[in-house]
Amino acid sequence: MSDVTAPVGEPMGRSVSAALTSRVGKWMVYLLVILWTIPTFGTLISSFRPEIDVKTTGWWTFFKDPNFTLNNYQRVLSSSPGEDNMGHFFLNSVRITVPATILSVGIALFAAYAFSWMKFKGRDWLFVAVISLLMVPLQMALVPLLRLFTGGAHIGSVTIFPDLGLANTIPAVWIAHICFGLPFCIFILYNFVSRLPSEIIEAARVDGAGHLTVFIKLIVPLSVPAIASLCIFQFMYIWNDYLVGKVFGGAGENVPVVAKLAEVSGTRGQSYHLLTASGMIAMIVPICVFFALQRYFVRGLLAGAVKG
């Protein structure tokens, strides 16, 4: 006896077709998740295999002949001369990503509130100008911004912007990420903040609340899902960024872990076993951040999609 029952007034064939479509879609999702996970799973297995095994056999042979070692992680985390000392560059990424994410999202939230609920001359044109910066390729702005950090801006003997001595420093990477990330952050948060119920904002103003009070007591609590979702995107982007960290961090000890990964495998790729261990170290924090904030993720994606 079939367990598929058609709702009243609905043809049996249509109900069965919908059930089959749903089942096929579910298995397609499972298949895509498995295919997407295979490379990462292979990297994880390879990171625990001895060097000779990684260089001579595929990672899937681990299940037939398990051979486990922590030597790869010990080497990449060691600070001994000749080792990669990935722990130092891992901390560099933390020092770069956390402040840059907080500052870019925080400044963007202030700007989103101003563009949404404050009246001032030229507001709409200024918003268009900020959002239009999304169309400017990041690579075009690298050299001008780097020149600004390394020597300031001068026209003849007149100094427009002083030399701040930020060359090859972590604060330079902060500022670069904030500059490049603000247009996107403002655009995302504006779509949410501008659709908050106007009755709440107007009621607070009638009660005598100023802009700062409205922002702290209303805008920030109501925008938590959007802020959390944007923090995930911004954190992942900054953590996994290679170009900005390499250009503004220099070639010394201030580059992030992703920039260091390019050097771990050696000039000829002969140290792939170390690259897998380094790659897993670089993945730890983004994975933890995503799972910690995942309950806000879908809510943040849908935030502002429907005006209510």
XYZ file of C-alpha atoms in Angstrom:
308
model
C 0.000 0.000 0.000
C 1.426 3.360 -0.984
C 2.255 5.825 1.789
C 1.714 8.804 -0.507
C -1.649 10.414 0.122
C -2.880 13.249 -2.038
C -4.409 16.256 -0.267
C -8.124 16.802 -0.757
C -8.808 18.349 -4.143
C -5.320 17.585 -5.494
C -4.708 14.878 -8.131
C -2.807 11.799 -6.912
C -0.339 11.997 -9.802
C 0.677 15.529 -8.932
C 1.318 14.592 -5.295
C 3.471 11.615 -6.285
C 5.414 13.769 -8.759
C 6.076 16.405 -6.105
C 7.283 13.751 -3.654
C 9.656 12.238 -6.228
C 10.972 15.680 -7.198
C 11.621 16.483 -3.544
C 13.447 13.181 -3.022
C 15.611 13.637 -6.135
C 16.442 17.192 -5.091
C 17.458 15.986 -1.629
C 19.857 13.369 -3.024
C 21.301 15.896 -5.471
C 22.112 18.176 -2.545
C 23.773 15.267 -0.723
C 25.810 14.467 -3.845
C 26.939 18.088 -4.271
C 27.961 18.293 -0.605
C 30.015 15.106 -0.920
C 31.725 16.287 -4.128
C 32.452 19.686 -2.568
C 33.898 18.086 0.581
C 36.191 15.537 -1.111
C 39.151 17.933 -1.772
C 39.102 19.248 1.804
C 38.786 15.738 3.208
C 41.736 14.621 1.062
C 43.797 17.553 2.345
C 42.950 16.619 5.934
C 43.999 12.983 5.408
C 47.229 13.999 3.617
C 48.184 16.360 6.433
C 48.483 13.368 8.807
C 50.383 11.080 6.413
C 54.193 10.689 6.334
C 56.120 12.525 3.627
C 57.027 9.390 1.672
C 53.390 8.235 1.572
C 52.139 11.629 0.373
C 54.706 11.686 -2.435
C 54.217 8.094 -3.633
C 50.532 7.212 -3.137
C 47.132 8.856 -3.257
C 45.417 9.971 -0.076
C 42.660 7.362 -0.506
C 45.195 4.570 0.125
C 45.224 5.717 3.752
C 42.099 3.588 4.372
C 43.842 0.448 3.080
C 47.170 1.019 4.824
C 46.730 3.616 7.623
C 49.921 5.414 8.558
C 49.487 8.290 10.980
C 51.965 11.031 11.971
C 51.965 14.501 13.550
C 55.387 15.351 12.162
C 53.948 17.599 9.428
C 52.199 19.808 11.999
C 55.228 19.842 14.280
C 57.424 21.067 11.441
C 55.149 23.823 10.141
C 54.452 25.129 13.657
C 58.086 24.997 14.752
C 60.002 28.260 15.130
C 63.389 26.575 14.701
C 65.718 27.952 12.004
C 64.760 26.610 8.600
C 61.172 25.800 9.612
C 58.076 27.680 8.474
C 56.810 28.862 11.891
C 53.197 28.980 10.683
C 52.053 29.740 14.230
C 53.493 33.264 13.929
C 51.737 33.937 10.612
C 48.538 32.389 11.965
C 48.582 34.990 14.750
C 49.296 37.645 12.112
C 46.054 36.690 10.362
C 44.171 36.954 13.654
C 45.691 40.385 14.348
C 44.777 41.524 10.834
C 41.338 39.975 10.385
C 39.620 40.673 13.711
C 40.268 44.453 13.892
C 39.712 44.947 10.141
C 36.370 43.108 10.280
C 35.144 44.959 13.374
C 36.168 48.369 12.031
C 34.808 47.889 8.507
C 31.435 46.529 9.694
C 31.189 49.103 12.504
C 31.926 52.088 10.242
C 29.586 50.681 7.587
C 26.754 50.426 10.136
C 27.185 54.083 11.071
C 27.153 55.019 7.379
C 24.108 52.832 6.667
C 22.184 54.578 9.454
C 23.201 58.001 8.167
C 22.168 57.197 4.598
C 18.875 55.663 5.780
C 17.572 57.925 8.553
C 19.518 61.202 8.556
C 18.576 64.092 6.310
C 21.428 66.094 4.811
C 22.141 67.785 1.525
C 23.531 65.558 -1.218
C 22.785 62.334 0.685
C 21.551 60.377 -2.328
C 24.404 61.494 -4.578
C 26.945 60.629 -1.887
C 25.399 57.168 -1.488
C 25.602 56.584 -5.246
C 29.247 57.700 -5.212
C 30.107 55.274 -2.389
C 28.309 52.320 -3.983
C 29.869 53.058 -7.381
C 33.245 52.242 -5.803
C 32.168 48.591 -5.952
C 32.855 48.761 -9.680
C 36.484 49.885 -9.235
C 38.880 46.901 -9.517
C 40.853 46.480 -6.317
C 44.075 46.006 -8.298
C 43.839 49.536 -9.702
C 43.977 51.090 -6.231
C 46.823 49.017 -4.789
C 49.724 51.095 -6.074
C 48.238 54.566 -5.304
C 47.346 53.494 -1.772
C 50.757 51.884 -1.254
C 52.479 55.070 -2.426
C 50.362 57.010 0.048
C 51.495 54.739 2.894
C 55.171 54.757 1.961
C 55.749 58.424 1.178
C 52.604 60.446 1.699
C 51.144 62.765 -0.943
C 52.957 65.894 -2.109
C 52.465 68.490 -4.828
C 55.766 70.260 -5.201
C 56.728 71.422 -1.728
C 53.163 71.237 -0.432
C 52.315 68.171 1.654
C 48.725 67.029 1.155
C 49.016 63.818 3.161
C 51.981 63.184 5.492
C 54.103 60.057 5.493
C 52.717 57.955 8.357
C 55.442 55.327 8.173
C 52.975 52.491 7.630
C 54.964 50.602 5.013
C 55.018 46.828 5.601
C 53.023 47.027 8.828
C 49.845 45.343 10.047
C 47.981 48.688 10.459
C 48.569 49.273 6.732
C 46.778 45.999 5.992
C 43.923 47.054 8.308
C 43.422 50.355 6.520
C 43.610 48.746 3.080
C 40.978 46.130 3.941
C 38.711 48.749 5.493
C 38.995 50.996 2.423
C 38.341 48.180 -0.023
C 35.569 46.570 2.054
C 33.507 49.603 3.076
C 31.457 50.033 -0.153
C 30.275 46.411 -0.001
C 29.566 46.553 3.745
C 27.637 49.819 3.437
C 25.566 48.454 0.565
C 24.606 45.274 2.460
C 23.772 47.016 5.741
C 21.889 49.851 4.027
C 19.514 47.317 2.471
C 18.640 46.108 5.973
C 18.735 49.307 8.033
C 16.658 51.296 5.551
C 13.856 48.707 5.822
C 13.510 48.787 9.589
C 10.028 49.945 10.683
C 9.916 53.728 10.524
C 7.318 53.805 13.327
C 9.927 52.617 15.845
C 12.439 55.285 14.819
C 9.816 58.044 14.834
C 8.477 56.969 18.248
C 11.995 57.139 19.706
C 12.507 60.625 18.287
C 9.169 61.794 19.683
C 10.372 60.619 23.096
C 13.422 62.850 22.704
C 16.031 60.292 21.613
C 18.901 61.657 19.559
C 20.646 59.972 16.660
C 23.251 58.309 18.894
C 20.589 56.917 21.240
C 18.511 55.609 18.335
C 21.584 54.014 16.827
C 22.747 52.278 20.020
C 19.359 51.312 21.499
C 17.451 50.436 18.310
C 19.556 50.085 15.164
C 22.294 47.875 16.598
C 19.997 45.345 18.397
C 17.602 45.098 15.450
C 20.477 44.646 12.977
C 22.215 41.757 14.761
C 21.315 39.130 12.090
C 22.580 41.336 9.251
C 25.710 42.305 11.198
C 26.536 38.677 12.017
C 26.004 37.558 8.431
C 28.162 40.377 7.081
C 30.858 39.644 9.665
C 31.055 36.088 8.336
C 31.514 37.289 4.747
C 34.004 39.994 5.685
C 35.953 37.722 8.023
C 36.243 34.989 5.381
C 37.289 37.480 2.708
C 39.979 39.143 4.818
C 41.280 35.869 6.274
C 41.606 34.242 2.838
C 42.977 37.327 1.103
C 46.431 36.956 -0.417
C 46.951 40.072 -2.532
C 46.289 42.854 -0.012
C 48.152 41.078 2.774
C 51.170 40.464 0.552
C 51.313 43.966 -0.935
C 50.806 45.963 2.263
C 52.336 43.478 4.701
C 55.541 43.261 2.683
C 57.806 40.243 2.408
C 58.759 40.146 6.084
C 57.120 38.902 9.260
C 53.853 40.853 8.960
C 52.177 38.887 6.168
C 49.078 36.763 6.922
C 49.070 32.974 6.938
C 47.556 32.773 3.434
C 50.463 34.736 1.970
C 52.901 32.414 3.727
C 51.167 29.329 2.310
C 52.550 30.111 -1.143
C 56.086 29.553 0.165
C 55.483 26.384 2.205
C 55.475 23.855 -0.639
C 58.921 24.969 -1.830
C 60.000 26.411 -5.162
C 59.268 23.138 -6.971
C 56.351 21.858 -4.912
C 58.517 19.261 -3.191
C 56.977 19.883 0.265
C 53.323 19.187 -0.459
C 53.009 17.253 2.814
C 53.800 20.478 4.686
C 51.406 22.486 2.522
C 48.481 20.249 3.493
C 49.207 20.685 7.205
C 49.607 24.444 6.778
C 46.359 24.612 4.827
C 44.439 22.854 7.592
C 45.888 25.267 10.158
C 44.704 28.183 8.013
C 41.179 26.693 7.813
C 40.604 26.252 11.543
C 39.520 29.776 12.450
C 37.170 30.421 9.471
C 35.413 27.114 10.129
C 34.973 27.954 13.816
C 33.673 31.448 13.008
C 31.159 30.086 10.514
C 29.741 27.442 12.866
C 29.634 29.921 15.748
C 27.519 32.374 13.726
C 25.665 30.004 11.423
C 22.300 30.513 13.167
C 22.409 34.136 12.016
C 23.638 33.296 8.541
C 20.361 32.510 6.747
C 18.516 35.198 8.690
C 21.134 37.717 7.605
C 20.929 36.620 3.974
C 17.165 37.145 3.971
C 17.356 40.382 5.950
C 15.808 43.232 4.027
C 14.625 40.974 1.224
C 10.982 41.686 2.076
C 9.871 45.089 3.203
C 7.495 44.852 6.088
